[in-house]
CSV table of C-alpha atoms in Angstrom, one decimal:
chain,number,residue,atom,x,y,z
A,740,MET,CA,0.0,0.0,0.0
A,741,THR,CA,3.0,2.2,0.5
A,742,GLU,CA,5.2,1.1,-2.2
A,743,ASN,CA,6.3,4.6,-3.0
A,744,GLY,CA,7.8,5.0,0.6
A,745,ASP,CA,5.4,7.7,1.4
A,746,VAL,CA,3.8,6.7,4.3
A,747,THR,CA,1.6,9.9,5.2
A,748,PRO,CA,-1.9,9.0,4.8
A,749,LEU,CA,-3.9,10.5,1.8
A,750,VAL,CA,-6.9,11.1,3.7
A,751,LYS,CA,-7.4,11.5,7.3
A,752,LEU,CA,-10.6,12.1,9.2
A,753,GLU,CA,-10.5,13.0,12.7
A,754,HIS,CA,-13.6,13.1,14.9
A,755,VAL,CA,-15.8,14.0,12.1
A,756,ASP,CA,-19.5,14.7,13.2
A,757,LYS,CA,-22.5,15.9,11.0
A,758,HIS,CA,-26.0,16.2,11.5
A,759,PHE,CA,-28.9,16.3,8.8
A,760,GLY,CA,-31.3,18.1,11.2
A,761,ALA,CA,-32.0,15.8,14.0
A,762,LEU,CA,-30.4,12.8,12.3
A,763,HIS,CA,-27.0,12.3,13.3
A,764,VAL,CA,-25.5,10.9,10.0
A,765,LEU,CA,-21.6,10.8,10.9
A,766,ARG,CA,-20.8,10.1,14.7
A,767,ASP,CA,-17.1,10.7,15.5
A,768,ILE,CA,-15.6,9.2,12.5
A,769,ASN,CA,-12.0,8.5,12.5
A,770,LEU,CA,-10.4,7.0,9.4
A,771,THR,CA,-7.4,7.1,7.2
A,772,VAL,CA,-7.1,6.2,3.6
A,773,SER,CA,-3.4,5.5,2.6
A,774,ARG,CA,-1.9,6.2,-0.7
A,775,GLY,CA,-2.8,3.3,-3.3
A,776,GLU,CA,-5.2,1.8,-1.2
A,777,VAL,CA,-8.7,0.7,-2.2
A,778,LEU,CA,-11.0,1.0,0.8
A,779,VAL,CA,-14.5,-0.4,0.4
A,780,VAL,CA,-17.4,1.2,2.7
A,781,ILE,CA,-20.4,-1.2,3.2
A,782,GLY,CA,-23.3,-0.9,5.3
A,783,PRO,CA,-27.1,-1.0,5.5
A,784,SER,CA,-28.6,2.1,3.8
A,785,GLY,CA,-28.9,5.2,6.1
A,786,SER,CA,-25.8,4.1,7.9
A,787,GLY,CA,-24.0,7.4,6.3
A,788,LYS,CA,-21.6,5.6,4.0
A,789,SER,CA,-22.4,8.1,1.2
A,790,THR,CA,-22.3,11.1,3.3
A,791,LEU,CA,-18.8,9.9,4.4
A,792,CYS,CA,-17.9,9.5,0.7
A,793,ARG,CA,-19.3,13.1,-0.2
A,794,ALA,CA,-17.7,14.6,2.9
A,795,MET,CA,-14.2,13.8,1.6
A,796,ASN,CA,-14.4,16.2,-1.4
A,797,ARG,CA,-16.7,18.5,0.7
A,798,LEU,CA,-19.9,17.8,-1.4
A,799,GLU,CA,-21.3,17.5,2.1
A,800,THR,CA,-20.0,20.0,4.9
A,801,ILE,CA,-19.1,18.4,8.2
A,802,ASP,CA,-20.2,19.9,11.4
A,803,SER,CA,-17.4,19.1,13.4
A,804,GLY,CA,-14.0,17.5,13.2
A,805,GLN,CA,-11.6,17.8,10.4
A,806,ILE,CA,-10.7,16.0,7.3
A,807,ILE,CA,-7.0,16.3,6.0
A,808,PHE,CA,-6.4,15.4,2.3
A,809,ASP,CA,-2.8,15.4,1.4
A,810,GLY,CA,-1.6,16.9,4.5
A,811,GLN,CA,-4.0,20.0,4.1
A,812,PRO,CA,-7.3,20.3,5.9
A,813,LEU,CA,-10.1,20.8,3.0
A,814,PRO,CA,-10.7,24.0,2.2
A,815,ALA,CA,-14.2,25.6,3.2
A,816,GLU,CA,-15.0,27.3,-0.2
A,817,GLY,CA,-13.9,29.2,-3.4
A,818,LYS,CA,-10.7,28.4,-5.6
A,819,ALA,CA,-8.8,26.4,-3.0
A,820,LEU,CA,-11.8,23.9,-2.6
A,821,ALA,CA,-12.2,23.9,-6.4
A,822,ARG,CA,-8.5,23.0,-6.8
A,823,LEU,CA,-8.9,20.2,-4.2
A,824,ARG,CA,-12.0,19.1,-5.9
A,825,SER,CA,-9.8,18.8,-9.3
A,826,GLU,CA,-7.8,16.4,-7.5
A,827,VAL,CA,-10.2,14.1,-6.1
A,828,GLY,CA,-12.3,12.2,-8.8
A,829,MET,CA,-15.9,11.4,-7.9
A,830,VAL,CA,-18.2,8.8,-9.6
A,831,PHE,CA,-21.9,9.1,-8.6
A,832,GLN,CA,-24.6,6.6,-8.6
A,833,SER,CA,-26.6,8.4,-11.1
A,834,PHE,CA,-23.7,9.0,-13.4
A,835,ASN,CA,-24.4,12.9,-13.7
A,836,LEU,CA,-22.8,13.2,-17.2
A,837,PHE,CA,-23.1,16.6,-18.4
A,838,ALA,CA,-26.4,16.1,-20.5
A,839,HIS,CA,-25.9,18.8,-23.2
A,840,LYS,CA,-22.5,17.9,-23.7
A,841,THR,CA,-20.9,15.1,-26.0
A,842,ILE,CA,-19.3,12.0,-24.2
A,843,ARG,CA,-15.8,13.4,-25.4
A,844,GLU,CA,-16.7,16.8,-24.2
A,845,ASN,CA,-17.7,15.4,-20.7
A,846,VAL,CA,-14.2,13.9,-20.7
A,847,THR,CA,-12.4,17.2,-21.9
A,848,LEU,CA,-14.4,19.8,-20.0
A,849,GLY,CA,-12.1,19.5,-16.7
A,850,PRO,CA,-8.8,19.2,-18.1
A,851,VAL,CA,-9.7,22.3,-20.5
A,852,LYS,CA,-11.3,24.6,-18.1
A,853,VAL,CA,-9.8,23.7,-14.7
A,854,ARG,CA,-6.2,22.5,-15.8
A,855,LYS,CA,-5.7,24.6,-19.0
A,856,VAL,CA,-4.7,22.0,-21.0
A,857,ALA,CA,-4.6,22.6,-24.8
A,858,LYS,CA,-7.7,21.5,-26.4
A,859,ASP,CA,-6.0,19.0,-28.8
A,860,ALA,CA,-4.0,17.4,-26.2
A,861,ALA,CA,-7.2,17.0,-24.1
A,862,ASP,CA,-9.0,15.5,-26.7
A,863,ARG,CA,-6.1,13.0,-27.4
A,864,ARG,CA,-6.1,12.1,-23.8
A,865,ALA,CA,-9.8,11.8,-23.7
A,866,MET,CA,-10.0,9.4,-26.4
A,867,GLU,CA,-6.9,7.3,-24.7
A,868,LEU,CA,-9.3,7.2,-21.5
A,869,LEU,CA,-12.2,6.2,-23.4
A,870,GLU,CA,-10.5,3.5,-25.3
A,871,ARG,CA,-9.5,2.3,-21.8
A,872,VAL,CA,-12.9,2.2,-20.8
A,873,GLY,CA,-14.1,0.8,-23.9
A,874,ILE,CA,-16.1,3.6,-25.3
A,875,ALA,CA,-14.1,5.2,-27.9
A,876,ALA,CA,-16.7,4.4,-30.5
A,877,GLN,CA,-19.4,6.4,-28.8
A,878,ALA,CA,-17.3,9.9,-28.6
A,879,ASP,CA,-19.5,12.1,-30.3
A,880,LYS,CA,-22.6,10.8,-28.8
A,881,TYR,CA,-24.6,12.2,-26.1
A,882,PRO,CA,-25.0,10.6,-22.6
A,883,ALA,CA,-28.6,10.0,-23.0
A,884,GLN,CA,-27.8,7.7,-26.1
A,885,LEU,CA,-25.7,5.4,-24.2
A,886,SER,CA,-26.8,2.7,-21.7
A,887,GLY,CA,-26.2,3.0,-17.9
A,888,GLY,CA,-23.1,1.0,-17.9
A,889,GLN,CA,-21.6,3.0,-20.5
A,890,GLN,CA,-22.2,6.2,-19.0
A,891,GLN,CA,-20.9,5.2,-15.9
A,892,ARG,CA,-17.7,4.2,-17.8
A,893,VAL,CA,-17.3,7.5,-19.2
A,894,ALA,CA,-18.2,9.0,-15.6
A,895,ILE,CA,-15.1,7.1,-14.7
A,896,ALA,CA,-13.0,8.3,-17.6
A,897,ARG,CA,-14.0,11.8,-16.9
A,898,ALA,CA,-12.8,11.4,-13.4
A,899,LEU,CA,-9.4,9.9,-14.7
A,900,ALA,CA,-9.1,12.9,-17.1
A,901,MET,CA,-8.3,15.1,-14.4
A,902,ASP,CA,-5.2,12.9,-12.9
A,903,PRO,CA,-6.8,12.8,-9.4
A,904,LYS,CA,-5.0,11.6,-6.6
A,905,MET,CA,-8.0,9.5,-5.5
A,906,ILE,CA,-11.3,8.9,-6.6
A,907,LEU,CA,-14.5,8.4,-4.8
A,908,PHE,CA,-17.0,6.1,-5.8
A,909,ASP,CA,-20.6,6.6,-4.4
A,910,GLU,CA,-22.5,3.3,-5.2
A,911,PRO,CA,-21.3,3.4,-8.8
A,912,THR,CA,-23.4,0.2,-9.7
A,913,SER,CA,-26.6,0.7,-7.7
A,914,ALA,CA,-28.4,2.4,-10.3
A,915,LEU,CA,-27.5,-0.1,-13.1
A,916,ASP,CA,-29.3,-2.8,-14.7
A,917,PRO,CA,-27.7,-6.4,-13.4
A,918,GLU,CA,-26.1,-7.0,-16.9
A,919,MET,CA,-24.2,-3.8,-16.7
A,920,VAL,CA,-22.7,-4.3,-13.2
A,921,GLN,CA,-19.8,-6.4,-14.4
A,922,GLU,CA,-18.4,-4.1,-17.1
A,923,VAL,CA,-18.3,-1.1,-14.7
A,924,LEU,CA,-16.6,-3.3,-11.9
A,925,ASP,CA,-14.2,-4.6,-14.4
A,926,VAL,CA,-13.1,-1.1,-15.2
A,927,MET,CA,-12.7,-0.6,-11.3
A,928,VAL,CA,-10.7,-3.6,-10.6
A,929,GLY,CA,-8.5,-2.5,-13.6
A,930,LEU,CA,-7.9,0.7,-11.6
A,931,ALA,CA,-7.5,-0.8,-8.3
A,932,ARG,CA,-4.7,-3.1,-10.2
A,933,ASP,CA,-3.0,0.3,-11.5
A,934,GLY,CA,-2.8,1.6,-7.9
A,935,MET,CA,-5.4,4.3,-7.9
A,936,THR,CA,-6.5,5.3,-4.5
A,937,MET,CA,-10.0,4.6,-4.2
A,938,VAL,CA,-12.8,4.9,-1.7
A,939,VAL,CA,-15.9,2.7,-2.9
A,940,VAL,CA,-19.3,2.9,-1.4
A,941,THR,CA,-20.8,-0.3,-2.6
A,942,HIS,CA,-22.9,-3.4,-2.0
A,943,GLU,CA,-20.8,-5.4,-4.5
A,944,MET,CA,-19.3,-7.8,-2.3
A,945,GLY,CA,-17.6,-9.6,-4.8
A,946,PHE,CA,-15.8,-6.4,-5.8
A,947,ALA,CA,-14.9,-5.9,-2.1
A,948,ARG,CA,-13.3,-9.5,-1.6
A,949,LYS,CA,-11.6,-9.3,-5.4
A,950,ALA,CA,-10.1,-5.5,-5.0
A,951,ALA,CA,-10.4,-4.0,-1.5
A,952,ASN,CA,-7.3,-3.8,0.8
A,953,ARG,CA,-9.6,-2.9,3.5
A,954,VAL,CA,-13.4,-3.0,4.4
A,955,VAL,CA,-15.1,-0.4,6.7
A,956,PHE,CA,-18.2,-1.4,7.8
A,957,MET,CA,-20.7,1.4,8.8
A,958,ALA,CA,-24.1,1.4,10.7
A,959,ASP,CA,-26.1,4.2,12.2
A,960,GLY,CA,-23.3,6.8,11.2
A,961,GLN,CA,-20.7,5.0,12.9
A,962,ILE,CA,-17.5,2.8,11.9
A,963,VAL,CA,-18.4,-0.6,13.6
A,964,GLU,CA,-15.5,-2.5,12.0
A,965,GLU,CA,-12.5,-2.2,9.8
A,966,ASN,CA,-10.6,-5.3,8.5
A,967,THR,CA,-9.1,-7.0,5.7
A,968,PRO,CA,-11.9,-8.5,3.1
A,969,ASP,CA,-10.9,-11.9,3.9
A,970,GLU,CA,-11.0,-11.3,7.6
A,971,PHE,CA,-14.1,-9.2,7.5
A,972,PHE,CA,-16.2,-11.6,5.2
A,973,THR,CA,-15.4,-14.8,6.8
A,974,ASN,CA,-14.8,-14.0,10.5
A,975,ALA,CA,-16.6,-10.6,11.2
A,976,GLN,CA,-15.9,-9.4,14.9
A,977,THR,CA,-19.3,-7.4,15.8
A,978,ASP,CA,-22.8,-8.8,15.9
A,979,ARG,CA,-24.0,-5.6,13.7
A,980,ALA,CA,-21.7,-6.9,10.8
A,981,ARG,CA,-22.4,-10.6,11.2
A,982,ASP,CA,-25.9,-9.7,11.1
A,983,PHE,CA,-25.8,-7.5,8.1
A,984,LEU,CA,-23.5,-10.1,6.2
A,985,SER,CA,-26.0,-12.9,7.0
A,986,LYS,CA,-28.5,-10.9,5.3
A,987,ILE,CA,-26.8,-10.3,1.9
A,988,LEU,CA,-24.6,-13.4,1.7
A,989,THR,CA,-27.2,-16.1,2.0
A,990,HIS,CA,-28.3,-16.6,-1.5
B,751,MET,CA,-60.0,50.7,-46.3
B,752,ASP,CA,-58.7,54.0,-47.7
B,753,GLU,CA,-57.8,55.5,-44.2
B,754,LEU,CA,-55.4,52.5,-43.9
B,755,ILE,CA,-54.0,53.3,-47.1
B,756,THR,CA,-53.7,57.1,-46.5
B,757,TYR,CA,-52.2,57.1,-43.1
B,758,GLY,CA,-50.5,53.5,-43.4
B,759,PRO,CA,-47.3,54.8,-44.0
B,760,GLU,CA,-47.2,57.2,-41.1
B,761,LEU,CA,-48.2,54.3,-39.0
B,762,ALA,CA,-45.8,52.0,-40.4
B,763,GLN,CA,-43.0,54.4,-39.7
B,764,GLY,CA,-44.3,54.2,-36.0
B,765,PHE,CA,-44.5,50.4,-36.3
B,766,LEU,CA,-40.8,50.4,-37.5
B,767,GLU,CA,-39.7,52.3,-34.3
B,768,ASN,CA,-41.7,49.4,-32.3
B,769,ILE,CA,-39.5,46.8,-33.9
B,770,LYS,CA,-36.3,48.7,-33.1
B,771,LEU,CA,-37.5,49.1,-29.5
B,772,ALA,CA,-38.0,45.3,-29.2
B,773,LEU,CA,-34.5,44.6,-30.5
B,774,VAL,CA,-32.9,46.6,-27.9
B,775,GLY,CA,-35.4,45.6,-25.3
B,776,LEU,CA,-34.5,42.0,-26.4
B,777,VAL,CA,-30.8,42.4,-26.1
B,778,VAL,CA,-30.9,44.1,-22.9
B,779,SER,CA,-33.4,42.0,-21.2
B,780,PHE,CA,-31.7,39.0,-21.7
B,781,ILE,CA,-28.1,40.1,-20.8
B,782,LEU,CA,-29.8,41.8,-17.6
B,783,GLY,CA,-31.8,38.7,-17.0
B,784,THR,CA,-29.0,36.2,-17.1
B,785,ILE,CA,-27.1,38.7,-14.6
B,786,LEU,CA,-30.1,38.7,-12.2
B,787,VAL,CA,-30.7,34.9,-12.2
B,788,ALA,CA,-27.0,34.4,-11.5
B,789,MET,CA,-27.4,36.7,-8.5
B,790,ARG,CA,-30.6,35.2,-7.3
B,791,VAL,CA,-29.0,31.4,-7.3
B,792,SER,CA,-25.5,32.7,-6.1
B,793,PRO,CA,-24.0,31.4,-2.7
B,794,THR,CA,-23.7,34.8,-1.8
B,795,PRO,CA,-26.5,36.6,0.5
B,796,VAL,CA,-26.2,40.1,-0.5
B,797,LEU,CA,-26.4,39.3,-4.4
B,798,ARG,CA,-29.4,36.9,-3.7
B,799,ALA,CA,-31.1,39.6,-1.7
B,800,ALA,CA,-30.6,42.2,-4.4
B,801,GLY,CA,-31.7,39.9,-7.2
B,802,THR,CA,-34.8,39.2,-5.2
B,803,ALA,CA,-35.4,42.8,-4.7
B,804,TYR,CA,-34.9,43.9,-8.3
B,805,VAL,CA,-37.1,41.3,-9.5
B,806,ASN,CA,-40.0,41.8,-7.2
B,807,VAL,CA,-40.0,45.5,-7.6
B,808,VAL,CA,-39.6,45.6,-11.3
B,809,ARG,CA,-42.1,42.7,-12.0
B,810,ASN,CA,-44.8,44.5,-9.7
B,811,THR,CA,-44.6,47.9,-11.1
B,812,PRO,CA,-46.7,48.8,-14.0
B,813,LEU,CA,-44.7,49.1,-17.4
B,814,THR,CA,-46.0,52.8,-18.0
B,815,LEU,CA,-44.4,53.6,-14.7
B,816,VAL,CA,-41.0,52.3,-15.3
B,817,LEU,CA,-41.1,53.9,-18.7
B,818,ALA,CA,-42.3,57.4,-17.4
B,819,PHE,CA,-39.8,56.9,-14.5
B,820,SER,CA,-37.0,56.6,-17.5
B,821,ALA,CA,-37.9,59.7,-19.0
B,822,LEU,CA,-38.7,62.1,-16.3
B,823,GLY,CA,-36.8,60.5,-13.5
B,824,LEU,CA,-33.7,59.0,-14.9
B,825,SER,CA,-33.4,61.7,-17.9
B,826,ASP,CA,-35.0,64.8,-16.7
B,827,GLN,CA,-34.0,64.7,-13.0
B,828,LEU,CA,-30.9,62.6,-12.9
B,829,GLY,CA,-29.5,63.8,-16.3
B,830,LEU,CA,-28.9,60.5,-17.9
B,831,VAL,CA,-28.9,61.7,-21.6
B,832,PHE,CA,-27.9,59.6,-24.5
B,833,SER,CA,-28.5,62.1,-27.1
B,834,ASP,CA,-29.0,65.7,-27.9
B,835,GLN,CA,-31.9,64.7,-30.4
B,836,PRO,CA,-34.9,64.4,-27.8
B,837,GLU,CA,-36.1,61.4,-30.1
B,838,THR,CA,-33.0,59.5,-30.1
B,839,ASN,CA,-32.7,60.3,-26.4
B,840,SER,CA,-36.1,59.0,-25.4
B,841,PHE,CA,-35.6,55.9,-27.6
B,842,TRP,CA,-32.7,54.6,-25.7
B,843,LEU,CA,-34.4,55.5,-22.3
B,844,VAL,CA,-37.5,53.7,-23.3
B,845,GLY,CA,-35.6,50.5,-24.9
B,846,LEU,CA,-33.6,50.4,-21.9
B,847,GLY,CA,-36.7,50.9,-19.7
B,848,LEU,CA,-38.5,48.1,-21.4
B,849,GLY,CA,-35.3,45.8,-21.3
B,850,ALA,CA,-35.0,46.4,-17.4
B,851,TYR,CA,-38.6,45.6,-17.0
B,852,THR,CA,-38.5,42.5,-19.0
B,853,ALA,CA,-35.2,41.7,-17.5
B,854,ALA,CA,-37.5,40.4,-14.2
B,855,PHE,CA,-39.4,38.1,-16.5
B,856,VAL,CA,-36.5,36.5,-18.4
B,857,CYS,CA,-34.8,36.1,-14.9
B,858,GLU,CA,-37.7,34.1,-13.4
B,859,ALA,CA,-38.2,32.1,-16.9
B,860,LEU,CA,-34.4,30.9,-16.5
B,861,ARG,CA,-34.9,30.5,-12.8
B,862,ALA,CA,-37.5,28.0,-13.4
B,863,GLY,CA,-35.2,26.5,-16.2
B,864,ILE,CA,-32.6,26.2,-13.6
B,865,ASN,CA,-35.2,24.0,-11.4
B,866,THR,CA,-35.3,21.5,-14.2
B,867,VAL,CA,-31.6,20.7,-14.1
B,868,PRO,CA,-31.1,17.8,-11.9
B,869,MET,CA,-28.8,18.6,-8.6
B,870,GLY,CA,-26.3,15.9,-9.9
B,871,GLN,CA,-25.1,18.3,-12.7
B,872,ALA,CA,-23.9,21.0,-10.5
B,873,GLU,CA,-22.3,18.3,-8.2
B,874,ALA,CA,-20.6,16.8,-11.0
B,875,SER,CA,-19.3,19.9,-12.3
B,876,ARG,CA,-18.0,21.1,-8.8
B,877,ALA,CA,-16.3,17.5,-8.4
B,878,ILE,CA,-14.4,18.2,-11.4
B,879,GLY,CA,-13.0,21.5,-9.8
B,880,LEU,CA,-15.3,24.0,-11.9
B,881,THR,CA,-15.9,26.9,-9.9
B,882,PHE,CA,-19.5,28.2,-9.1
B,883,PHE,CA,-19.4,30.9,-11.9
B,884,GLN,CA,-18.3,28.1,-14.1
B,885,THR,CA,-20.9,25.6,-13.2
B,886,LEU,CA,-23.3,28.2,-13.8
B,887,THR,CA,-22.4,29.4,-16.9
B,888,MET,CA,-21.1,26.1,-18.8
B,889,ILE,CA,-23.3,23.5,-17.2
B,890,ILE,CA,-26.4,24.9,-15.2
B,891,LEU,CA,-27.5,27.9,-17.7
B,892,PRO,CA,-27.1,26.3,-21.0
B,893,GLN,CA,-29.4,23.3,-19.7
B,894,ALA,CA,-31.7,25.8,-17.9
B,895,PHE,CA,-31.9,28.1,-21.0
B,896,ARG,CA,-32.8,25.0,-23.4
B,897,ALA,CA,-35.6,24.1,-21.0
B,898,VAL,CA,-37.3,27.4,-21.1
B,899,ILE,CA,-37.0,28.5,-24.8
B,900,ALA,CA,-40.9,28.2,-25.2
B,901,PRO,CA,-41.6,30.5,-22.1
B,902,LEU,CA,-39.0,32.8,-22.8
B,903,GLY,CA,-40.6,33.0,-26.3
B,904,SER,CA,-43.9,34.1,-24.5
B,905,VAL,CA,-41.6,36.9,-22.7
B,906,VAL,CA,-40.5,38.1,-25.8
B,907,ILE,CA,-44.0,38.2,-27.4
B,908,ALA,CA,-45.3,40.1,-24.3
B,909,MET,CA,-42.2,42.5,-24.6
B,910,ILE,CA,-43.2,43.3,-28.5
B,911,LYS,CA,-46.7,44.1,-27.4
B,912,ASN,CA,-45.3,46.3,-24.6
B,913,THR,CA,-43.5,48.4,-27.1
B,914,THR,CA,-47.1,50.0,-27.8
B,915,VAL,CA,-46.8,51.7,-24.4
B,916,ALA,CA,-43.6,53.4,-25.3
B,917,THR,CA,-45.6,56.9,-25.7
B,918,ALA,CA,-45.5,56.8,-21.2
B,919,GLY,CA,-41.5,57.2,-22.1
B,920,GLY,CA,-42.2,60.3,-24.5
B,921,LEU,CA,-41.6,58.2,-27.8
B,922,LEU,CA,-43.9,57.5,-30.4
B,923,THR,CA,-46.1,60.3,-29.5
B,924,ASP,CA,-46.5,61.1,-33.2
B,925,SER,CA,-47.8,57.9,-34.1
B,926,ALA,CA,-50.1,57.8,-31.2
B,927,ALA,CA,-51.5,61.4,-32.3
B,928,THR,CA,-51.5,60.3,-35.8
B,929,MET,CA,-53.9,57.5,-34.7
B,930,LYS,CA,-55.8,59.6,-32.6
B,931,ILE,CA,-56.6,62.0,-35.5
B,932,VAL,CA,-57.4,59.6,-37.9
B,933,PHE,CA,-60.0,58.3,-35.4
B,934,ASP,CA,-61.3,61.6,-34.6
B,935,THR,CA,-61.5,62.8,-38.3
B,936,THR,CA,-62.5,59.9,-40.3
B,937,GLY,CA,-64.4,57.9,-37.3
B,938,ALA,CA,-62.9,54.8,-39.3
B,939,SER,CA,-61.1,52.9,-36.5
B,940,ILE,CA,-62.0,49.3,-37.6
B,941,PRO,CA,-59.7,49.2,-40.6
B,942,ILE,CA,-57.0,51.0,-38.9
B,943,PHE,CA,-57.2,48.5,-35.7
B,944,LEU,CA,-57.2,45.5,-38.1
B,945,GLY,CA,-54.3,47.1,-39.7
B,946,VAL,CA,-52.2,47.4,-36.7
B,947,ILE,CA,-53.3,43.8,-35.6
B,948,ALA,CA,-52.3,42.4,-38.6
B,949,ALA,CA,-48.9,44.0,-38.3
B,950,PHE,CA,-48.1,42.5,-35.0
B,951,MET,CA,-49.4,39.2,-36.1
B,952,VAL,CA,-47.0,39.1,-38.7
B,953,LEU,CA,-44.4,39.8,-36.5
B,954,ILE,CA,-45.2,37.7,-33.5
B,955,LEU,CA,-46.5,34.7,-35.2
B,956,PRO,CA,-43.5,33.3,-36.3
B,957,ILE,CA,-41.8,33.9,-33.1
B,958,GLY,CA,-44.2,31.4,-31.4
B,959,TYR,CA,-43.5,28.9,-34.2
B,960,PHE,CA,-39.6,29.5,-34.1
B,961,THR,CA,-39.4,29.1,-30.4
B,962,GLY,CA,-41.7,26.1,-30.5
B,963,TRP,CA,-39.4,24.5,-33.0
B,964,LEU,CA,-36.1,25.8,-31.4
B,965,SER,CA,-37.3,24.3,-28.1
B,966,ARG,CA,-37.9,20.8,-29.6
B,967,LYS,CA,-34.6,20.8,-31.6
B,968,LEU,CA,-32.4,21.9,-28.5
B,969,ALA,CA,-34.1,20.0,-25.9
B,970,VAL,CA,-31.7,18.3,-23.5
B,971,VAL,CA,-32.3,14.6,-23.5
B,972,ARG,CA,-31.9,12.7,-20.0
């Protein structure tokens, strides 16, 4: 996990708390993500796992505690926050490709407007990335013309185009038809192999087993258990985790 | 019918003026309306409040008052003068007044359009590091605009018809006087009315069809 010798964690959450009104969605979260690590966050719905993921690029603000990314506390707003976000890719459950732009434009927009990469260089890179996720032939189509699985792969290419230090995946396969889940997971497994730092909120236990370095189990806004995938799936330590696993792994 | 032929050219002159006013109003209202909607959705409370105040005041003020204010208040009292020629001066005052008034409606149409753009579009935009302003101008407004082309068409149509109250700002008084003279001297108002209605129909009907066609063509498919 620290092949490059840099042992400072890429992300560190310290005593993070957040409420949605009366609901205490994150309770005293302490968590680190190392460089190159693939961290899978699982847990029942409403456990706060998506909020945790979204807090890491400040799409959700937090009430107290702090989040340190690459040695710096997350900026609160403005240009500094935009710069941070450009270094943290995000893949959403509902893809969120820009509906009025072509696939190619979706991938080049960030590099051109944020990184100020020249248009033709950004185009070439976009085509490489689309090739990598298997969508190059659809580059001039609009998002609505693609299947969900294809859209999500474009969303991954869009995140990769920014050369992020980390990519957050917020339930990337939950909105997909079953037959399209695998094509997205394959791309993600490829990324994990290439050493991308990933935080993945998912219900895909197969992916967790195959690609995760560590599994975090959340319930009621708390991190209940953290372990390697093998240990977690075969020998969960807490009742909450065993109960959750028994419900999802029985069939 | 004779009356229409006799006085037609003079009225047509005035009608041309209406069209020019509408063009000025169109440009001013779309630019100002876009700025206003940006203020109304901005994260800065002061800007939001200012945008809201502008829309609420201007939208609820009768246009005749707005135009009278441009002529009497802005020009005569505050000394805003565009030209030494009184005609040209009042043309720009009325054009700007009309634009400033219509901008409130353009703003509200665009704001309705913004509400049709899913939250995820803005989140994805912010997530790749685009600033609020970039997100608004590159992602949100282009989609919002396409969603409300037809309502914006209605705003434009209303504005074109509103050019007929330009006399409130001291413009087109000659045409209005001509019309009154025609009515008083000939008593033949119906042909004149029909003629003017026909002229507006020719101008406005295509706008309705055009915006309908455009909104279908540019619709964002989700």
